[in-house]
């Protein structure tokens, strides 16, 4: 069974950095891209970026360029998303997702359970 | 960037009724790059349809996707109690973007 398990909720102060993990199982980690999606409270889904575990190459959405780092550790089958210079607007649930593992497309086949990040002074 | 606009914003229907959810793209895209997701409160989204009309694993056949060009539709033929949720369309032709969602509520 394909599973993505994310790290737990975080509370951070403005200006801090948060790093969220996404550990996968049930498939070959290096063969499929991992994406990150932001969902602010009561709002929709926003794509943040992806990492290709095979070569570690990230692609980050324009909105998050310069503040987000997405990485993959093939020794532990875990992807990471780091968000810096946190502000109140970054309060959101962050999801990881894998594409292609079941559908063979770039649709988001399986999702992690989400990680709530609260930014508050 | 391809912008997806979903309508209506919310839909009030009774179990057993048919639901039609619309997703309009700001530019033409192949249906091969269009997906639909369902999200319930406190849960992660779940893939329902990819490639415009292919159901994901385990998705019942009351869910169907259709459309082409700039207009796409998710149809739920007969609503079950567990279908009341928020639905998002997504394109993956050029980067990845989501529509703003349609909430299907119990009438």
mmCIF file of C-alpha atoms in Angstrom:
data_model
loop_
_atom_site.group_PDB
_atom_site.id
_atom_site.type_symbol
_atom_site.label_atom_id
_atom_site.label_comp_id
_atom_site.label_asym_id
_atom_site.label_seq_id
_atom_site.Cartn_x
_atom_site.Cartn_y
_atom_site.Cartn_z
ATOM 1 C CA UNK A 1 0.000 0.000 0.000
ATOM 2 C CA UNK A 2 1.326 3.427 -0.957
ATOM 3 C CA UNK A 3 1.530 5.679 2.108
ATOM 4 C CA UNK A 4 2.857 9.161 2.803
ATOM 5 C CA UNK A 5 3.241 10.021 6.491
ATOM 6 C CA UNK A 6 4.000 13.587 7.468
ATOM 7 C CA UNK A 7 5.537 15.064 10.595
ATOM 8 C CA UNK A 8 3.423 16.624 13.296
ATOM 9 C CA UNK A 9 1.934 20.050 13.833
ATOM 10 C CA UNK A 10 4.224 23.026 14.381
ATOM 11 C CA UNK A 11 3.837 26.388 16.092
ATOM 12 C CA UNK A 12 6.345 29.028 15.009
ATOM 13 C CA UNK A 13 6.994 32.705 15.602
ATOM 14 C CA UNK A 14 7.083 35.205 12.735
ATOM 15 C CA UNK A 15 10.452 35.182 11.004
ATOM 16 C CA UNK A 16 11.213 31.600 11.979
ATOM 17 C CA UNK A 17 11.755 28.574 9.759
ATOM 18 C CA UNK A 18 9.746 25.348 9.627
ATOM 19 C CA UNK A 19 10.789 22.055 8.073
ATOM 20 C CA UNK A 20 8.176 19.378 7.416
ATOM 21 C CA UNK A 21 8.923 15.771 6.523
ATOM 22 C CA UNK A 22 7.023 13.304 4.349
ATOM 23 C CA UNK A 23 8.069 9.647 4.656
ATOM 24 C CA UNK A 24 6.857 7.365 1.898
ATOM 25 C CA UNK A 25 6.375 3.624 1.709
ATOM 26 C CA UNK A 26 4.863 1.064 -0.623
ATOM 27 C CA UNK A 27 6.673 2.085 -3.817
ATOM 28 C CA UNK A 28 10.116 2.985 -5.180
ATOM 29 C CA UNK A 29 10.817 6.478 -3.813
ATOM 30 C CA UNK A 30 13.230 7.515 -6.545
ATOM 31 C CA UNK A 31 10.825 6.797 -9.382
ATOM 32 C CA UNK A 32 8.072 9.357 -8.674
ATOM 33 C CA UNK A 33 7.976 13.074 -7.902
ATOM 34 C CA UNK A 34 6.848 14.434 -4.547
ATOM 35 C CA UNK A 35 4.825 17.662 -4.487
ATOM 36 C CA UNK A 36 3.868 20.078 -1.720
ATOM 37 C CA UNK A 37 0.529 21.897 -1.458
ATOM 38 C CA UNK A 38 -0.550 24.691 0.899
ATOM 39 C CA UNK A 39 -4.085 25.096 2.225
ATOM 40 C CA UNK A 40 -4.810 28.131 4.394
ATOM 41 C CA UNK A 41 -7.713 27.824 6.862
ATOM 42 C CA UNK A 42 -11.008 27.705 4.976
ATOM 43 C CA UNK A 43 -9.257 28.243 1.656
ATOM 44 C CA UNK A 44 -8.369 26.243 -1.453
ATOM 45 C CA UNK A 45 -5.303 24.330 -2.559
ATOM 46 C CA UNK A 46 -2.132 26.001 -3.804
ATOM 47 C CA UNK A 47 0.740 24.139 -5.434
ATOM 48 C CA UNK A 48 4.110 25.026 -3.882
ATOM 49 C CA UNK A 49 6.606 22.896 -5.734
ATOM 50 C CA UNK A 50 8.049 19.463 -6.250
ATOM 51 C CA UNK A 51 11.219 17.421 -5.947
ATOM 52 C CA UNK A 52 12.423 14.672 -8.234
ATOM 53 C CA UNK A 53 13.958 12.145 -5.809
ATOM 54 C CA UNK A 54 15.937 10.525 -8.598
ATOM 55 C CA UNK A 55 18.256 13.531 -8.884
ATOM 56 C CA UNK A 56 17.052 15.778 -6.070
ATOM 57 C CA UNK A 57 16.068 18.526 -8.501
ATOM 58 C CA UNK A 58 13.427 20.872 -7.122
ATOM 59 C CA UNK A 59 10.927 23.049 -8.968
ATOM 60 C CA UNK A 60 9.339 25.793 -6.862
ATOM 61 C CA UNK A 61 6.278 27.878 -7.725
ATOM 62 C CA UNK A 62 6.983 31.557 -8.353
ATOM 63 C CA UNK A 63 5.012 32.625 -5.280
ATOM 64 C CA UNK A 64 7.350 30.658 -2.990
ATOM 65 C CA UNK A 65 10.654 31.233 -4.775
ATOM 66 C CA UNK A 66 13.363 32.314 -2.372
ATOM 67 C CA UNK A 67 11.515 31.119 0.740
ATOM 68 C CA UNK A 68 10.954 27.422 0.077
ATOM 69 C CA UNK A 69 13.455 24.583 -0.175
ATOM 70 C CA UNK A 70 12.264 21.120 -1.167
ATOM 71 C CA UNK A 71 14.603 18.167 -0.793
ATOM 72 C CA UNK A 72 14.599 14.376 -0.898
ATOM 73 C CA UNK A 73 16.632 11.889 1.143
ATOM 74 C CA UNK A 74 16.827 8.624 -0.750
ATOM 75 C CA UNK A 75 18.481 6.856 2.201
ATOM 76 C CA UNK A 76 15.295 7.239 4.266
ATOM 77 C CA UNK A 77 12.656 7.610 1.513
ATOM 78 C CA UNK A 78 11.705 10.978 2.956
ATOM 79 C CA UNK A 79 10.963 14.316 1.329
ATOM 80 C CA UNK A 80 11.236 17.647 3.109
ATOM 81 C CA UNK A 81 9.770 21.100 2.670
ATOM 82 C CA UNK A 82 11.407 24.027 4.441
ATOM 83 C CA UNK A 83 9.642 27.402 4.590
ATOM 84 C CA UNK A 84 11.636 30.400 5.843
ATOM 85 C CA UNK A 85 10.806 33.898 7.063
ATOM 86 C CA UNK A 86 7.425 32.766 8.296
ATOM 87 C CA UNK A 87 4.585 35.266 8.500
ATOM 88 C CA UNK A 88 1.020 34.984 9.713
ATOM 89 C CA UNK A 89 -0.221 34.332 6.172
ATOM 90 C CA UNK A 90 1.777 31.082 6.153
ATOM 91 C CA UNK A 91 -0.549 29.616 8.769
ATOM 92 C CA UNK A 92 -1.920 26.648 6.860
ATOM 93 C CA UNK A 93 -2.031 22.908 6.437
ATOM 94 C CA UNK A 94 0.766 21.627 4.219
ATOM 95 C CA UNK A 95 0.312 18.409 2.265
ATOM 96 C CA UNK A 96 2.791 16.247 0.403
ATOM 97 C CA UNK A 97 1.617 14.141 -2.505
ATOM 98 C CA UNK A 98 3.076 11.729 -5.025
ATOM 99 C CA UNK A 99 2.302 11.775 -8.738
ATOM 100 C CA UNK A 100 2.207 8.949 -11.215
ATOM 101 C CA UNK A 101 2.583 5.993 -8.889
ATOM 102 C CA UNK A 102 -0.928 4.720 -9.600
ATOM 103 C CA UNK A 103 -2.357 6.823 -12.427
ATOM 104 C CA UNK A 104 0.824 7.087 -14.485
ATOM 105 C CA UNK A 105 0.104 10.805 -14.881
ATOM 106 C CA UNK A 106 1.027 14.034 -13.116
ATOM 107 C CA UNK A 107 -2.182 13.963 -11.082
ATOM 108 C CA UNK A 108 -1.717 13.746 -7.330
ATOM 109 C CA UNK A 109 -2.357 10.058 -6.720
ATOM 110 C CA UNK A 110 -1.806 9.732 -2.978
ATOM 111 C CA UNK A 111 -1.558 12.393 -0.289
ATOM 112 C CA UNK A 112 -0.024 12.672 3.138
ATOM 113 C CA UNK A 113 -2.311 13.416 6.065
ATOM 114 C CA UNK A 114 -1.254 17.060 6.231
ATOM 115 C CA UNK A 115 0.792 19.093 8.702
ATOM 116 C CA UNK A 116 -0.690 22.139 10.414
ATOM 117 C CA UNK A 117 1.709 25.062 10.759
ATOM 118 C CA UNK A 118 0.623 27.949 12.957
ATOM 119 C CA UNK A 119 2.565 31.208 12.816
ATOM 120 C CA UNK A 120 1.890 33.373 15.833
ATOM 121 C CA UNK A 121 3.782 35.722 18.078
ATOM 122 C CA UNK B 1 -0.528 30.428 -15.738
ATOM 123 C CA UNK B 2 -3.714 28.512 -16.470
ATOM 124 C CA UNK B 3 -6.477 29.720 -14.171
ATOM 125 C CA UNK B 4 -9.320 27.341 -13.351
ATOM 126 C CA UNK B 5 -12.700 28.751 -12.346
ATOM 127 C CA UNK B 6 -15.202 26.406 -10.725
ATOM 128 C CA UNK B 7 -18.929 26.932 -10.560
ATOM 129 C CA UNK B 8 -21.097 27.067 -8.650
ATOM 130 C CA UNK B 9 -19.295 27.933 -5.446
ATOM 131 C CA UNK B 10 -21.735 25.755 -3.555
ATOM 132 C CA UNK B 11 -24.509 23.362 -4.412
ATOM 133 C CA UNK B 12 -27.358 22.205 -2.129
ATOM 134 C CA UNK B 13 -28.736 18.840 -3.117
ATOM 135 C CA UNK B 14 -30.442 15.827 -1.566
ATOM 136 C CA UNK B 15 -29.107 12.268 -1.461
ATOM 137 C CA UNK B 16 -30.032 10.460 -4.644
ATOM 138 C CA UNK B 17 -29.902 13.612 -6.782
ATOM 139 C CA UNK B 18 -27.481 14.249 -9.614
ATOM 140 C CA UNK B 19 -24.668 16.784 -9.201
ATOM 141 C CA UNK B 20 -22.907 18.576 -12.058
ATOM 142 C CA UNK B 21 -19.821 20.583 -11.189
ATOM 143 C CA UNK B 22 -18.175 22.868 -13.717
ATOM 144 C CA UNK B 23 -14.529 23.787 -14.208
ATOM 145 C CA UNK B 24 -13.557 26.387 -16.804
ATOM 146 C CA UNK B 25 -9.959 26.952 -17.883
ATOM 147 C CA UNK B 26 -8.525 30.335 -18.883
ATOM 148 C CA UNK B 27 -7.020 28.716 -21.980
ATOM 149 C CA UNK B 28 -7.638 25.543 -23.894
ATOM 150 C CA UNK B 29 -6.050 22.412 -22.480
ATOM 151 C CA UNK B 30 -6.177 18.750 -23.321
ATOM 152 C CA UNK B 31 -8.499 16.755 -21.096
ATOM 153 C CA UNK B 32 -5.548 14.419 -20.598
ATOM 154 C CA UNK B 33 -4.236 16.976 -18.093
ATOM 155 C CA UNK B 34 -7.358 17.544 -16.019
ATOM 156 C CA UNK B 35 -8.079 15.938 -12.624
ATOM 157 C CA UNK B 36 -10.766 16.117 -9.960
ATOM 158 C CA UNK B 37 -10.360 15.712 -6.181
ATOM 159 C CA UNK B 38 -12.716 15.327 -3.250
ATOM 160 C CA UNK B 39 -11.906 16.781 0.152
ATOM 161 C CA UNK B 40 -13.810 16.223 3.390
ATOM 162 C CA UNK B 41 -13.301 18.368 6.511
ATOM 163 C CA UNK B 42 -10.055 17.610 8.298
ATOM 164 C CA UNK B 43 -8.878 15.239 5.586
ATOM 165 C CA UNK B 44 -6.442 15.335 2.717
ATOM 166 C CA UNK B 45 -7.855 15.583 -0.797
ATOM 167 C CA UNK B 46 -8.502 12.326 -2.620
ATOM 168 C CA UNK B 47 -7.997 11.801 -6.339
ATOM 169 C CA UNK B 48 -11.269 10.940 -8.083
ATOM 170 C CA UNK B 49 -10.596 11.419 -11.786
ATOM 171 C CA UNK B 50 -7.448 11.924 -13.851
ATOM 172 C CA UNK B 51 -6.885 12.350 -17.554
ATOM 173 C CA UNK B 52 -10.248 14.089 -17.774
ATOM 174 C CA UNK B 53 -12.345 10.942 -17.472
ATOM 175 C CA UNK B 54 -10.402 8.049 -15.924
ATOM 176 C CA UNK B 55 -11.509 7.090 -12.437
ATOM 177 C CA UNK B 56 -8.812 6.566 -9.856
ATOM 178 C CA UNK B 57 -8.450 3.255 -8.080
ATOM 179 C CA UNK B 58 -11.428 2.440 -5.890
ATOM 180 C CA UNK B 59 -13.606 5.333 -7.053
ATOM 181 C CA UNK B 60 -17.236 4.293 -7.639
ATOM 182 C CA UNK B 61 -18.687 4.596 -11.104
ATOM 183 C CA UNK B 62 -21.238 7.190 -10.017
ATOM 184 C CA UNK B 63 -18.362 9.678 -10.453
ATOM 185 C CA UNK B 64 -17.595 10.636 -14.035
ATOM 186 C CA UNK B 65 -15.497 13.314 -15.693
ATOM 187 C CA UNK B 66 -16.011 14.831 -19.108
ATOM 188 C CA UNK B 67 -15.237 17.861 -21.213
ATOM 189 C CA UNK B 68 -12.732 19.359 -23.585
ATOM 190 C CA UNK B 69 -11.065 22.616 -24.522
ATOM 191 C CA UNK B 70 -11.865 25.027 -21.708
ATOM 192 C CA UNK B 71 -14.982 23.420 -20.206
ATOM 193 C CA UNK B 72 -14.920 20.374 -17.973
ATOM 194 C CA UNK B 73 -17.523 18.703 -15.784
ATOM 195 C CA UNK B 74 -17.561 16.312 -12.865
ATOM 196 C CA UNK B 75 -20.868 14.485 -12.579
ATOM 197 C CA UNK B 76 -22.032 12.495 -9.575
ATOM 198 C CA UNK B 77 -24.953 10.480 -10.889
ATOM 199 C CA UNK B 78 -26.691 9.769 -7.578
ATOM 200 C CA UNK B 79 -25.405 11.445 -4.456
ATOM 201 C CA UNK B 80 -24.619 9.201 -1.517
ATOM 202 C CA UNK B 81 -24.343 10.640 2.028
ATOM 203 C CA UNK B 82 -20.554 10.289 1.913
ATOM 204 C CA UNK B 83 -20.329 12.433 -1.259
ATOM 205 C CA UNK B 84 -21.084 15.712 0.509
ATOM 206 C CA UNK B 85 -17.722 17.429 0.420
ATOM 207 C CA UNK B 86 -15.649 20.021 -1.434
ATOM 208 C CA UNK B 87 -14.503 19.194 -4.961
ATOM 209 C CA UNK B 88 -11.506 20.686 -6.749
ATOM 210 C CA UNK B 89 -10.435 20.520 -10.362
ATOM 211 C CA UNK B 90 -6.744 20.671 -11.238
ATOM 212 C CA UNK B 91 -4.750 21.064 -14.416
ATOM 213 C CA UNK B 92 -1.290 19.629 -14.920
ATOM 214 C CA UNK B 93 -0.668 20.643 -18.515
ATOM 215 C CA UNK B 94 1.456 23.639 -17.552
ATOM 216 C CA UNK B 95 2.759 23.454 -14.017
ATOM 217 C CA UNK B 96 -0.068 22.651 -11.592
ATOM 218 C CA UNK B 97 -3.033 24.797 -10.601
ATOM 219 C CA UNK B 98 -6.312 24.135 -8.794
ATOM 220 C CA UNK B 99 -9.753 25.630 -9.072
ATOM 221 C CA UNK B 100 -11.161 27.359 -6.002
ATOM 222 C CA UNK B 101 -13.510 24.473 -5.187
ATOM 223 C CA UNK B 102 -17.228 23.662 -5.175
ATOM 224 C CA UNK B 103 -18.899 22.678 -1.933
ATOM 225 C CA UNK B 104 -21.660 20.096 -2.254
ATOM 226 C CA UNK B 105 -23.986 20.438 0.730
ATOM 227 C CA UNK B 106 -26.938 18.443 1.961
ATOM 228 C CA UNK B 107 -30.238 20.136 1.239
#
